[in-house]
């Protein structure tokens, strides 16, 4: 019997909105149907290894503070890796979350050589594979950490140094193999240091070409090993570098089209990355979904006053409602899911805080989904939008959309027409309708 890391916590159950039990769901009821689908199927919630198990809460001003017994019981790094896997699966099982995500270096320690790192990974993956089967847990996506080791300080696929590019390729190849071995439903590329700190020392075009070539090699390798999971790119505008090439959903879309990758990748949109880019999560999701490249979500939030990637757990019902509206409008996740890429605060030092954090996030999304579903069913907002664009269903709009009129023809029409009528966008009314449901 493995040691119990969360004693005093049993399986988290749905107890309904009147429950005062802090270790129960008040709104997330996995089997309950909303808009024709169970809540579990809408969200496909995942927990991430790096923040749950490895991030001790360190910040630029001080080290980690969290009490993480799985990281300290053994003096041997592989022992720690095995203990941590026990703790992660105990956590997932008690929380009732069916998916998980990891970086290669979260689950197994980096060895003295690449070959040793590969061997370490293989040993831990064999354990994870067993645990997945025992618990019915699935891997939402795997990924490679191409940003922590100092070798990647100038980038991985965009490093100025071909030896680093080769090392990164070897690491991604192995991470893809183990993701495949664990029947991962996806594989994510987050360009941790694919960007620049200074343009004057950077050959931007060359770096972008290398990133395009690297991802094309990944597509080729995926086919070679028969991995059917979905590839994702995760946009982020900055941090750690001053400028990341995968800045936001639109920049990723342009990049994917430029390098012939748009049919092989979708996006993994992260809330606080979108806000760091000066957008809202709503914006980046809508951009991705309406261009057919919304794949998965990393859920979290920033702090309005801090301005960096704080990765807090989502609590705003308004935000979760907007996310749910996009998901409902575009038919929900296919391969992706909602991964909490979020960490407990530095003062949340107890293992049980991990449960409070995830329960809160899942309940916040459950409420957002129910609100969004009622709003869609009501149909008033949709009707206001339909009415706003109704000109495109009439003669002039139809001809423009069909490409039947050129500038000369349009000038003729404008010259002989009265000034276009001013029509309200009804912003406040729409905000009021949404608030009726919140
Ligand atoms: C970093 C971030 C990553 C990716 C996976 O901001 O979000 O954890 O999700 O590499
Ligand atoms: Co993320």
Short mmCIF file of C-alpha atoms and ligand atoms in Angstrom, two decimals:
data_model
loop_
_atom_site.label_atom_id
_atom_site.label_comp_id
_atom_site.label_asym_id
_atom_site.label_seq_id
_atom_site.Cartn_x
_atom_site.Cartn_y
_atom_site.Cartn_z
CA UNK A 1 0.00 0.00 0.00
CA UNK A 2 1.37 3.36 -0.99
CA UNK A 3 1.52 6.02 1.69
CA UNK A 4 -1.53 8.30 1.90
CA UNK A 5 -0.62 11.90 1.13
CA UNK A 6 -4.02 13.46 1.65
CA UNK A 7 -5.31 11.83 4.84
CA UNK A 8 -8.63 13.17 5.99
CA UNK A 9 -9.76 13.78 2.40
CA UNK A 10 -12.09 11.21 0.91
CA UNK A 11 -13.67 11.17 -2.55
CA UNK A 12 -15.11 14.62 -3.31
CA UNK A 13 -18.82 14.37 -4.02
CA UNK A 14 -21.50 16.67 -5.32
CA UNK A 15 -23.63 17.83 -2.39
CA UNK A 16 -25.54 20.69 -3.99
CA UNK A 17 -25.63 24.46 -3.45
CA UNK A 18 -26.78 24.27 0.18
CA UNK A 19 -23.84 22.18 1.36
CA UNK A 20 -21.38 23.84 3.72
CA UNK A 21 -18.86 21.03 3.36
CA UNK A 22 -15.65 22.65 2.05
CA UNK A 23 -14.62 19.32 0.55
CA UNK A 24 -17.70 18.88 -1.63
CA UNK A 25 -18.84 20.24 -4.97
CA UNK A 26 -21.75 22.68 -4.70
CA UNK A 27 -22.32 23.06 -8.45
CA UNK A 28 -20.16 20.59 -10.37
CA UNK A 29 -22.22 17.45 -10.69
CA UNK A 30 -20.34 15.33 -13.24
CA UNK A 31 -23.32 13.32 -14.46
CA UNK A 32 -25.83 16.19 -14.57
CA UNK A 33 -26.82 17.09 -18.13
CA UNK A 34 -26.56 20.69 -19.27
CA UNK A 35 -27.47 21.56 -22.85
CA UNK A 36 -27.71 17.87 -23.74
CA UNK A 37 -24.32 16.77 -22.41
CA UNK A 38 -23.00 15.79 -18.98
CA UNK A 39 -20.91 18.38 -17.16
CA UNK A 40 -18.02 15.91 -17.12
CA UNK A 41 -18.16 15.69 -20.93
CA UNK A 42 -18.47 19.44 -21.39
CA UNK A 43 -15.33 20.22 -19.43
CA UNK A 44 -13.10 17.14 -19.47
CA UNK A 45 -11.31 18.64 -16.45
CA UNK A 46 -7.62 17.97 -16.05
CA UNK A 47 -5.10 18.70 -13.30
CA UNK A 48 -1.49 19.53 -14.09
CA UNK A 49 1.52 17.82 -12.56
CA UNK A 50 3.80 20.84 -12.45
CA UNK A 51 1.69 23.13 -10.30
CA UNK A 52 -0.04 20.45 -8.20
CA UNK A 53 3.00 18.39 -7.36
CA UNK A 54 6.19 20.29 -8.13
CA UNK A 55 5.67 24.03 -7.77
CA UNK A 56 6.54 24.82 -4.18
CA UNK A 57 5.31 28.40 -4.35
CA UNK A 58 8.66 30.10 -4.87
CA UNK A 59 8.63 33.61 -6.33
CA UNK A 60 11.42 36.01 -7.39
CA UNK A 61 11.78 37.07 -3.75
CA UNK A 62 11.83 33.77 -1.92
CA UNK A 63 11.80 29.99 -2.13
CA UNK A 64 8.91 27.56 -1.99
CA UNK A 65 6.79 27.31 1.12
CA UNK A 66 4.36 24.46 0.44
CA UNK A 67 4.32 21.33 2.51
CA UNK A 68 4.69 18.61 -0.16
CA UNK A 69 5.56 15.36 1.64
CA UNK A 70 5.86 13.45 -1.67
CA UNK A 71 8.90 15.58 -2.52
CA UNK A 72 10.76 15.04 0.73
CA UNK A 73 10.23 11.46 1.92
CA UNK A 74 12.95 9.95 -0.26
CA UNK A 75 16.53 11.13 -0.66
CA UNK A 76 16.80 9.59 -4.13
CA UNK A 77 15.37 11.63 -7.06
CA UNK A 78 13.80 8.51 -8.61
CA UNK A 79 12.25 7.67 -5.24
CA UNK A 80 10.80 11.18 -5.14
CA UNK A 81 9.46 10.67 -8.67
CA UNK A 82 7.71 7.45 -7.63
CA UNK A 83 6.27 9.01 -4.45
CA UNK A 84 5.04 11.99 -6.45
CA UNK A 85 3.26 9.75 -8.94
CA UNK A 86 1.50 8.04 -6.02
CA UNK A 87 0.47 11.44 -4.63
CA UNK A 88 -0.75 12.71 -8.02
CA UNK A 89 -2.96 9.69 -8.63
CA UNK A 90 -4.30 9.80 -5.07
CA UNK A 91 -5.16 13.45 -5.68
CA UNK A 92 -6.78 12.84 -9.08
CA UNK A 93 -8.80 9.90 -7.80
CA UNK A 94 -10.08 11.69 -4.70
CA UNK A 95 -10.94 14.79 -6.71
CA UNK A 96 -12.67 12.70 -9.37
CA UNK A 97 -10.77 14.35 -12.23
CA UNK A 98 -10.28 11.98 -15.14
CA UNK A 99 -7.46 13.72 -17.02
CA UNK A 100 -3.95 14.88 -16.22
CA UNK A 101 -1.14 16.75 -18.01
CA UNK A 102 2.63 16.75 -17.46
CA UNK A 103 6.01 17.90 -18.73
CA UNK A 104 8.66 15.18 -19.11
CA UNK A 105 10.83 16.76 -16.42
CA UNK A 106 7.94 17.07 -13.93
CA UNK A 107 7.47 13.34 -13.70
CA UNK A 108 11.08 12.10 -13.92
CA UNK A 109 14.35 13.77 -12.98
CA UNK A 110 16.80 14.89 -15.63
CA UNK A 111 19.83 12.56 -15.60
CA UNK A 112 23.51 13.37 -16.09
CA UNK A 113 23.17 12.47 -19.76
CA UNK A 114 20.27 12.55 -22.22
CA UNK A 115 20.32 8.73 -22.30
CA UNK A 116 19.91 8.64 -18.51
CA UNK A 117 17.04 11.15 -18.70
CA UNK A 118 15.35 8.91 -21.27
CA UNK A 119 15.79 5.88 -18.99
CA UNK A 120 14.41 7.75 -15.96
CA UNK A 121 11.40 8.78 -17.97
CA UNK A 122 10.74 5.24 -19.21
CA UNK A 123 10.74 3.88 -15.65
CA UNK A 124 8.26 6.45 -14.37
CA UNK A 125 6.05 6.21 -17.45
CA UNK A 126 5.69 2.46 -16.83
CA UNK A 127 4.34 3.31 -13.36
CA UNK A 128 2.02 6.00 -14.72
CA UNK A 129 0.70 3.61 -17.34
CA UNK A 130 -0.33 1.11 -14.66
CA UNK A 131 -1.92 3.80 -12.52
CA UNK A 132 -3.91 5.13 -15.47
CA UNK A 133 -5.38 1.69 -16.04
CA UNK A 134 -6.07 1.07 -12.32
CA UNK A 135 -7.85 4.40 -11.90
CA UNK A 136 -9.41 4.95 -15.33
CA UNK A 137 -7.46 8.21 -15.68
CA UNK A 138 -6.42 9.50 -19.10
CA UNK A 139 -3.65 11.74 -20.29
CA UNK A 140 -5.10 14.92 -21.80
CA UNK A 141 -1.71 15.96 -23.13
CA UNK A 142 1.97 15.57 -22.53
CA UNK A 143 4.71 18.07 -23.24
CA UNK A 144 8.46 18.62 -22.95
CA UNK A 145 10.08 21.17 -20.67
CA UNK A 146 12.34 23.08 -23.06
CA UNK A 147 12.83 26.07 -20.79
CA UNK A 148 14.18 25.21 -17.32
CA UNK A 149 17.59 23.76 -18.11
CA UNK A 150 20.22 26.49 -18.72
CA UNK A 151 21.01 24.93 -22.13
CA UNK A 152 17.73 26.44 -23.31
CA UNK A 153 18.43 29.96 -22.06
CA UNK A 154 18.56 31.30 -25.65
CA UNK A 155 15.63 29.21 -26.84
CA UNK A 156 15.15 25.59 -27.91
CA UNK A 157 13.97 25.29 -31.54
CA UNK A 158 14.81 29.00 -31.92
CA UNK A 159 18.20 28.80 -30.25
CA UNK A 160 21.03 30.40 -32.25
CA UNK A 161 22.94 27.13 -31.69
CA UNK A 162 22.18 24.02 -33.79
CA UNK A 163 23.40 21.71 -30.98
CA UNK A 164 20.62 23.05 -28.78
CA UNK A 165 18.07 22.58 -31.59
CA UNK A 166 19.19 18.94 -31.87
CA UNK A 167 18.93 18.39 -28.12
CA UNK A 168 15.42 19.90 -28.09
CA UNK A 169 14.41 17.65 -30.99
CA UNK A 170 15.66 14.59 -29.10
CA UNK A 171 13.76 15.65 -26.00
CA UNK A 172 10.50 16.27 -27.89
CA UNK A 173 10.88 12.99 -29.78
CA UNK A 174 11.09 11.12 -26.49
CA UNK A 175 8.25 13.15 -24.90
CA UNK A 176 6.05 12.32 -27.91
CA UNK A 177 6.93 8.64 -27.61
CA UNK A 178 5.95 8.50 -23.94
CA UNK A 179 2.80 10.53 -24.57
CA UNK A 180 1.91 7.96 -27.24
CA UNK A 181 2.73 5.14 -24.82
CA UNK A 182 0.32 6.65 -22.29
CA UNK A 183 -2.36 7.01 -24.99
CA UNK A 184 -2.28 10.79 -24.65
CA UNK A 185 -5.15 12.56 -26.36
CA UNK A 186 -2.87 15.42 -27.24
CA UNK A 187 0.61 16.89 -27.18
CA UNK A 188 1.27 20.55 -26.37
CA UNK A 189 4.03 22.86 -27.52
CA UNK A 190 4.53 25.88 -25.31
CA UNK A 191 7.48 27.88 -26.56
CA UNK A 192 8.89 28.59 -23.10
CA UNK A 193 11.90 30.52 -24.38
CA UNK A 194 11.06 30.66 -28.09
CA UNK A 195 11.32 34.40 -28.44
CA UNK A 196 13.91 37.05 -27.69
CA UNK A 197 15.14 39.33 -24.97
CA UNK A 198 16.78 41.71 -27.45
CA UNK A 199 16.21 42.17 -31.18
CA UNK A 200 19.69 43.57 -31.84
CA UNK A 201 21.27 40.16 -31.15
CA UNK A 202 18.47 38.16 -32.82
CA UNK A 203 17.97 36.89 -36.37
CA UNK A 204 14.19 36.81 -36.13
CA UNK A 205 13.43 35.36 -39.56
CA UNK A 206 15.92 32.56 -39.12
CA UNK A 207 14.55 31.70 -35.68
CA UNK A 208 10.98 31.59 -36.98
CA UNK A 209 12.04 29.39 -39.91
CA UNK A 210 13.71 27.03 -37.45
CA UNK A 211 10.59 26.85 -35.30
CA UNK A 212 8.53 26.10 -38.41
CA UNK A 213 10.98 23.36 -39.42
CA UNK A 214 11.01 21.90 -35.90
CA UNK A 215 7.22 21.62 -35.76
CA UNK A 216 7.12 20.11 -39.25
CA UNK A 217 9.59 17.47 -38.03
CA UNK A 218 7.28 16.80 -35.10
CA UNK A 219 4.36 16.28 -37.53
CA UNK A 220 6.47 13.85 -39.58
CA UNK A 221 7.49 11.95 -36.46
CA UNK A 222 3.90 11.82 -35.25
CA UNK A 223 2.93 10.08 -38.49
CA UNK A 224 5.93 7.79 -38.29
CA UNK A 225 4.97 6.43 -34.85
CA UNK A 226 1.22 6.45 -35.54
CA UNK A 227 0.42 8.90 -32.75
CA UNK A 228 -3.15 10.07 -33.32
CA UNK A 229 -3.35 12.68 -30.54
CA UNK A 230 -3.98 16.33 -31.35
CA UNK A 231 -1.03 18.76 -31.45
CA UNK A 232 -1.52 22.08 -29.68
CA UNK A 233 0.38 25.34 -29.61
CA UNK A 234 -0.10 27.39 -26.46
CA UNK A 235 0.06 31.13 -27.10
CA UNK A 236 1.79 33.42 -24.61
CA UNK A 237 3.04 36.93 -25.37
CA UNK A 238 5.93 37.32 -22.94
CA UNK A 239 7.48 35.91 -19.76
CA UNK A 240 10.06 34.54 -19.49
CA UNK A 241 11.26 36.27 -22.66
CA UNK A 242 10.40 39.86 -23.47
CA UNK A 243 8.68 38.70 -26.66
CA UNK A 244 7.43 35.16 -27.33
CA UNK A 245 6.86 34.26 -30.98
CA UNK A 246 3.58 32.49 -30.15
CA UNK A 247 2.25 35.82 -28.87
CA UNK A 248 -1.50 35.24 -29.08
CA UNK A 249 -4.09 33.19 -30.97
CA UNK A 250 -3.88 35.38 -34.09
CA UNK A 251 -0.05 35.34 -34.19
CA UNK A 252 -0.08 31.54 -33.80
CA UNK A 253 -2.63 31.25 -36.59
CA UNK A 254 -0.47 33.32 -38.94
CA UNK A 255 2.60 31.29 -37.97
CA UNK A 256 0.80 27.98 -38.58
CA UNK A 257 -0.39 29.15 -41.99
CA UNK A 258 3.03 30.48 -42.99
CA UNK A 259 4.73 27.18 -42.20
CA UNK A 260 2.08 24.84 -43.61
CA UNK A 261 1.04 23.57 -40.19
CA UNK A 262 -2.51 24.81 -39.84
CA UNK A 263 -4.11 21.41 -40.46
CA UNK A 264 -1.93 19.68 -37.90
CA UNK A 265 -2.25 22.01 -34.93
CA UNK A 266 -4.92 23.54 -32.77
CA UNK A 267 -4.45 26.02 -29.95
CA UNK A 268 -4.38 25.53 -26.22
CA UNK A 269 -5.64 28.87 -24.98
CA UNK A 270 -4.64 29.98 -21.47
CA UNK A 271 -6.59 32.68 -19.67
CA UNK A 272 -3.75 34.65 -18.14
CA UNK A 273 -1.69 34.41 -21.33
CA UNK A 274 -4.53 36.05 -23.24
CA UNK A 275 -4.74 38.87 -20.71
CA UNK A 276 -0.95 39.36 -20.76
CA UNK A 277 -1.33 39.84 -24.53
CA UNK A 278 -3.78 42.67 -23.87
CA UNK A 279 -6.81 40.58 -24.81
CA UNK A 280 -9.49 38.89 -22.82
CA UNK A 281 -9.74 35.09 -22.61
CA UNK A 282 -13.07 35.55 -24.38
CA UNK A 283 -11.29 37.22 -27.31
CA UNK A 284 -8.60 34.58 -27.81
CA UNK A 285 -11.12 31.76 -27.48
CA UNK A 286 -13.49 33.35 -29.96
CA UNK A 287 -10.65 34.05 -32.40
CA UNK A 288 -9.44 30.45 -32.20
CA UNK A 289 -12.89 28.88 -32.32
CA UNK A 290 -14.12 30.95 -35.24
CA UNK A 291 -10.99 30.01 -37.20
CA UNK A 292 -11.45 26.31 -36.45
CA UNK A 293 -8.33 26.03 -34.30
CA UNK A 294 -9.66 25.95 -30.74
CA UNK A 295 -8.30 22.78 -29.22
CA UNK A 296 -8.02 22.96 -25.46
CA UNK A 297 -7.98 25.36 -22.52
CA UNK A 298 -5.51 26.08 -19.74
CA UNK A 299 -7.74 27.61 -17.09
CA UNK A 300 -6.44 30.17 -14.62
CA UNK A 301 -6.46 33.93 -14.08
CA UNK A 302 -4.03 36.73 -13.40
CA UNK A 303 -4.20 39.38 -10.73
CA UNK A 304 -5.53 42.70 -11.97
CA UNK A 305 -2.88 44.60 -10.05
CA UNK A 306 0.20 42.40 -10.34
CA UNK A 307 0.51 42.20 -14.11
CA UNK A 308 2.50 38.97 -14.35
CA UNK A 309 1.57 35.35 -14.88
CA UNK A 310 0.28 34.55 -11.40
CA UNK A 311 -1.60 31.41 -12.55
CA UNK A 312 -4.33 31.78 -9.94
CA UNK A 313 -7.35 29.53 -9.84
CA UNK A 314 -10.36 30.91 -11.73
CA UNK A 315 -13.10 32.22 -9.45
CA UNK A 316 -14.96 34.77 -11.56
CA UNK A 317 -18.39 33.48 -12.57
CA UNK A 318 -18.54 36.21 -15.21
CA UNK A 319 -15.39 34.86 -16.87
CA UNK A 320 -16.43 31.21 -16.66
CA UNK A 321 -19.78 32.19 -18.19
CA UNK A 322 -18.06 33.84 -21.16
CA UNK A 323 -15.81 30.80 -21.66
CA UNK A 324 -18.85 28.50 -21.49
CA UNK A 325 -20.71 30.65 -24.01
CA UNK A 326 -17.88 30.19 -26.52
CA UNK A 327 -17.76 26.44 -25.86
CA UNK A 328 -21.51 26.07 -26.34
CA UNK A 329 -21.53 28.25 -29.44
CA UNK A 330 -18.76 26.28 -31.14
CA UNK A 331 -19.77 22.75 -30.10
CA UNK A 332 -17.35 22.18 -27.22
CA UNK A 333 -14.13 20.22 -26.97
CA UNK A 334 -13.28 17.41 -29.38
CA UNK A 335 -9.88 16.18 -28.19
CA UNK A 336 -9.11 18.88 -25.67
CA UNK A 337 -10.34 19.67 -22.21
CA UNK A 338 -10.07 22.18 -19.43
CA UNK A 339 -6.73 21.86 -17.68
CA UNK A 340 -6.20 23.85 -14.51
CA UNK A 341 -2.82 25.39 -15.26
CA UNK A 342 -3.10 27.10 -11.91
CA UNK A 343 -1.23 27.04 -8.62
CA UNK A 344 -2.23 27.64 -5.04
CA UNK A 345 -0.88 30.84 -3.46
CA UNK A 346 2.43 30.90 -1.61
CA UNK A 347 0.67 31.05 1.73
CA UNK A 348 -1.57 28.08 0.89
CA UNK A 349 0.93 25.65 2.35
CA UNK A 350 -1.25 22.64 3.19
CA UNK A 351 -1.85 19.71 0.82
CA UNK A 352 -5.60 20.15 1.38
CA UNK A 353 -5.41 23.62 -0.22
CA UNK A 354 -4.97 21.83 -3.57
CA UNK A 355 -8.46 20.39 -3.12
CA UNK A 356 -10.06 23.71 -2.16
CA UNK A 357 -8.46 25.30 -5.24
CA UNK A 358 -9.68 22.72 -7.73
CA UNK A 359 -13.13 22.36 -6.16
CA UNK A 360 -13.55 26.14 -6.42
CA UNK A 361 -12.41 26.20 -10.03
CA UNK A 362 -14.65 23.33 -11.06
CA UNK A 363 -17.65 24.82 -9.26
CA UNK A 364 -16.98 28.20 -10.88
CA UNK A 365 -17.03 26.58 -14.34
CA UNK A 366 -20.11 24.50 -13.51
CA UNK A 367 -21.97 27.68 -12.58
CA UNK A 368 -20.72 29.46 -15.69
CA UNK A 369 -21.90 26.58 -17.87
CA UNK A 370 -25.38 26.54 -16.34
CA UNK A 371 -25.67 30.31 -16.74
CA UNK A 372 -24.44 30.17 -20.33
CA UNK A 373 -26.84 27.34 -21.18
CA UNK A 374 -29.80 29.31 -19.82
CA UNK A 375 -28.69 32.36 -21.72
CA UNK A 376 -28.40 30.42 -24.99
CA UNK A 377 -31.80 28.83 -24.43
CA UNK A 378 -33.36 32.21 -23.73
CA UNK A 379 -32.01 33.39 -27.09
CA UNK A 380 -32.42 37.14 -26.54
CA UNK A 381 -28.74 37.96 -26.95
CA UNK A 382 -28.48 35.75 -30.02
CA UNK A 383 -31.49 37.51 -31.51
CA UNK A 384 -29.96 40.95 -30.88
CA UNK A 385 -26.82 39.82 -32.71
CA UNK A 386 -28.84 38.33 -35.56
CA UNK A 387 -30.84 41.55 -35.93
CA UNK A 388 -27.65 43.61 -35.89
CA UNK A 389 -26.35 41.81 -38.97
CA UNK A 390 -29.68 41.36 -40.75
CA UNK A 391 -28.62 43.67 -43.60
CA UNK A 392 -26.35 40.88 -44.80
CA UNK A 393 -29.39 38.73 -45.53
CA UNK A 394 -30.89 41.38 -47.81
CA UNK A 395 -30.13 42.39 -51.36
CA UNK A 396 -27.07 44.66 -50.91
CA UNK A 397 -25.44 42.55 -48.16
CA UNK A 398 -26.00 39.33 -50.09
CA UNK A 399 -24.41 40.75 -53.24
CA UNK A 400 -21.36 42.03 -51.31
CA UNK A 401 -20.84 38.70 -49.55
CA UNK A 402 -21.21 36.85 -52.85
CA UNK A 403 -18.43 39.01 -54.32
CA UNK A 404 -20.76 40.42 -56.98
CA UNK A 405 -19.93 44.11 -56.39
CA UNK A 406 -16.63 45.93 -56.83
CA UNK A 407 -15.49 49.35 -55.55
CA UNK A 408 -16.95 51.13 -58.57
CA UNK A 409 -20.35 49.50 -58.18
CA UNK A 410 -20.33 50.18 -54.43
CA UNK A 411 -19.44 53.82 -55.01
CA UNK A 412 -22.41 54.14 -57.34
CA UNK A 413 -24.72 52.69 -54.69
CA UNK A 414 -23.31 54.90 -51.91
CA UNK A 415 -23.58 58.05 -54.03
CA UNK A 416 -27.25 57.43 -54.72
CA UNK A 417 -28.21 56.32 -51.18
CA UNK A 418 -29.06 58.36 -48.09
CA UNK A 419 -26.60 58.51 -45.15
CA UNK A 420 -26.62 55.06 -43.44
CA UNK A 421 -28.88 55.04 -40.43
CA UNK A 422 -27.24 54.98 -36.93
CA UNK A 423 -28.23 51.79 -35.12
CA UNK A 424 -27.54 51.02 -31.46
CA UNK A 425 -25.11 48.22 -30.54
CA UNK A 426 -27.22 47.63 -27.40
CA UNK A 427 -24.18 46.98 -25.25
CA UNK A 428 -25.84 47.89 -21.96
CA UNK A 429 -28.96 45.91 -22.78
CA UNK A 430 -26.87 42.82 -23.57
CA UNK A 431 -24.90 43.26 -20.35
CA UNK A 432 -28.19 43.50 -18.45
CA UNK A 433 -29.54 40.32 -20.03
CA UNK A 434 -26.36 38.41 -19.17
CA UNK A 435 -26.53 39.68 -15.58
CA UNK A 436 -30.12 38.45 -15.29
CA UNK A 437 -28.70 34.95 -15.49
CA UNK A 438 -25.61 35.39 -13.31
C1 LIG B 1 3.59 28.50 -18.83
C2 LIG B 1 2.55 27.49 -19.16
C3 LIG B 1 3.06 26.09 -19.32
C4 LIG B 1 2.41 25.31 -20.40
C5 LIG B 1 3.01 23.96 -20.62
O1 LIG B 1 3.09 29.77 -18.65
O2 LIG B 1 1.39 27.78 -19.25
O3 LIG B 1 2.95 25.46 -18.08
O4 LIG B 1 1.05 25.14 -20.14
O5 LIG B 1 4.36 24.03 -20.91
CO1 LIG B 2 -0.30 26.64 -19.73
#
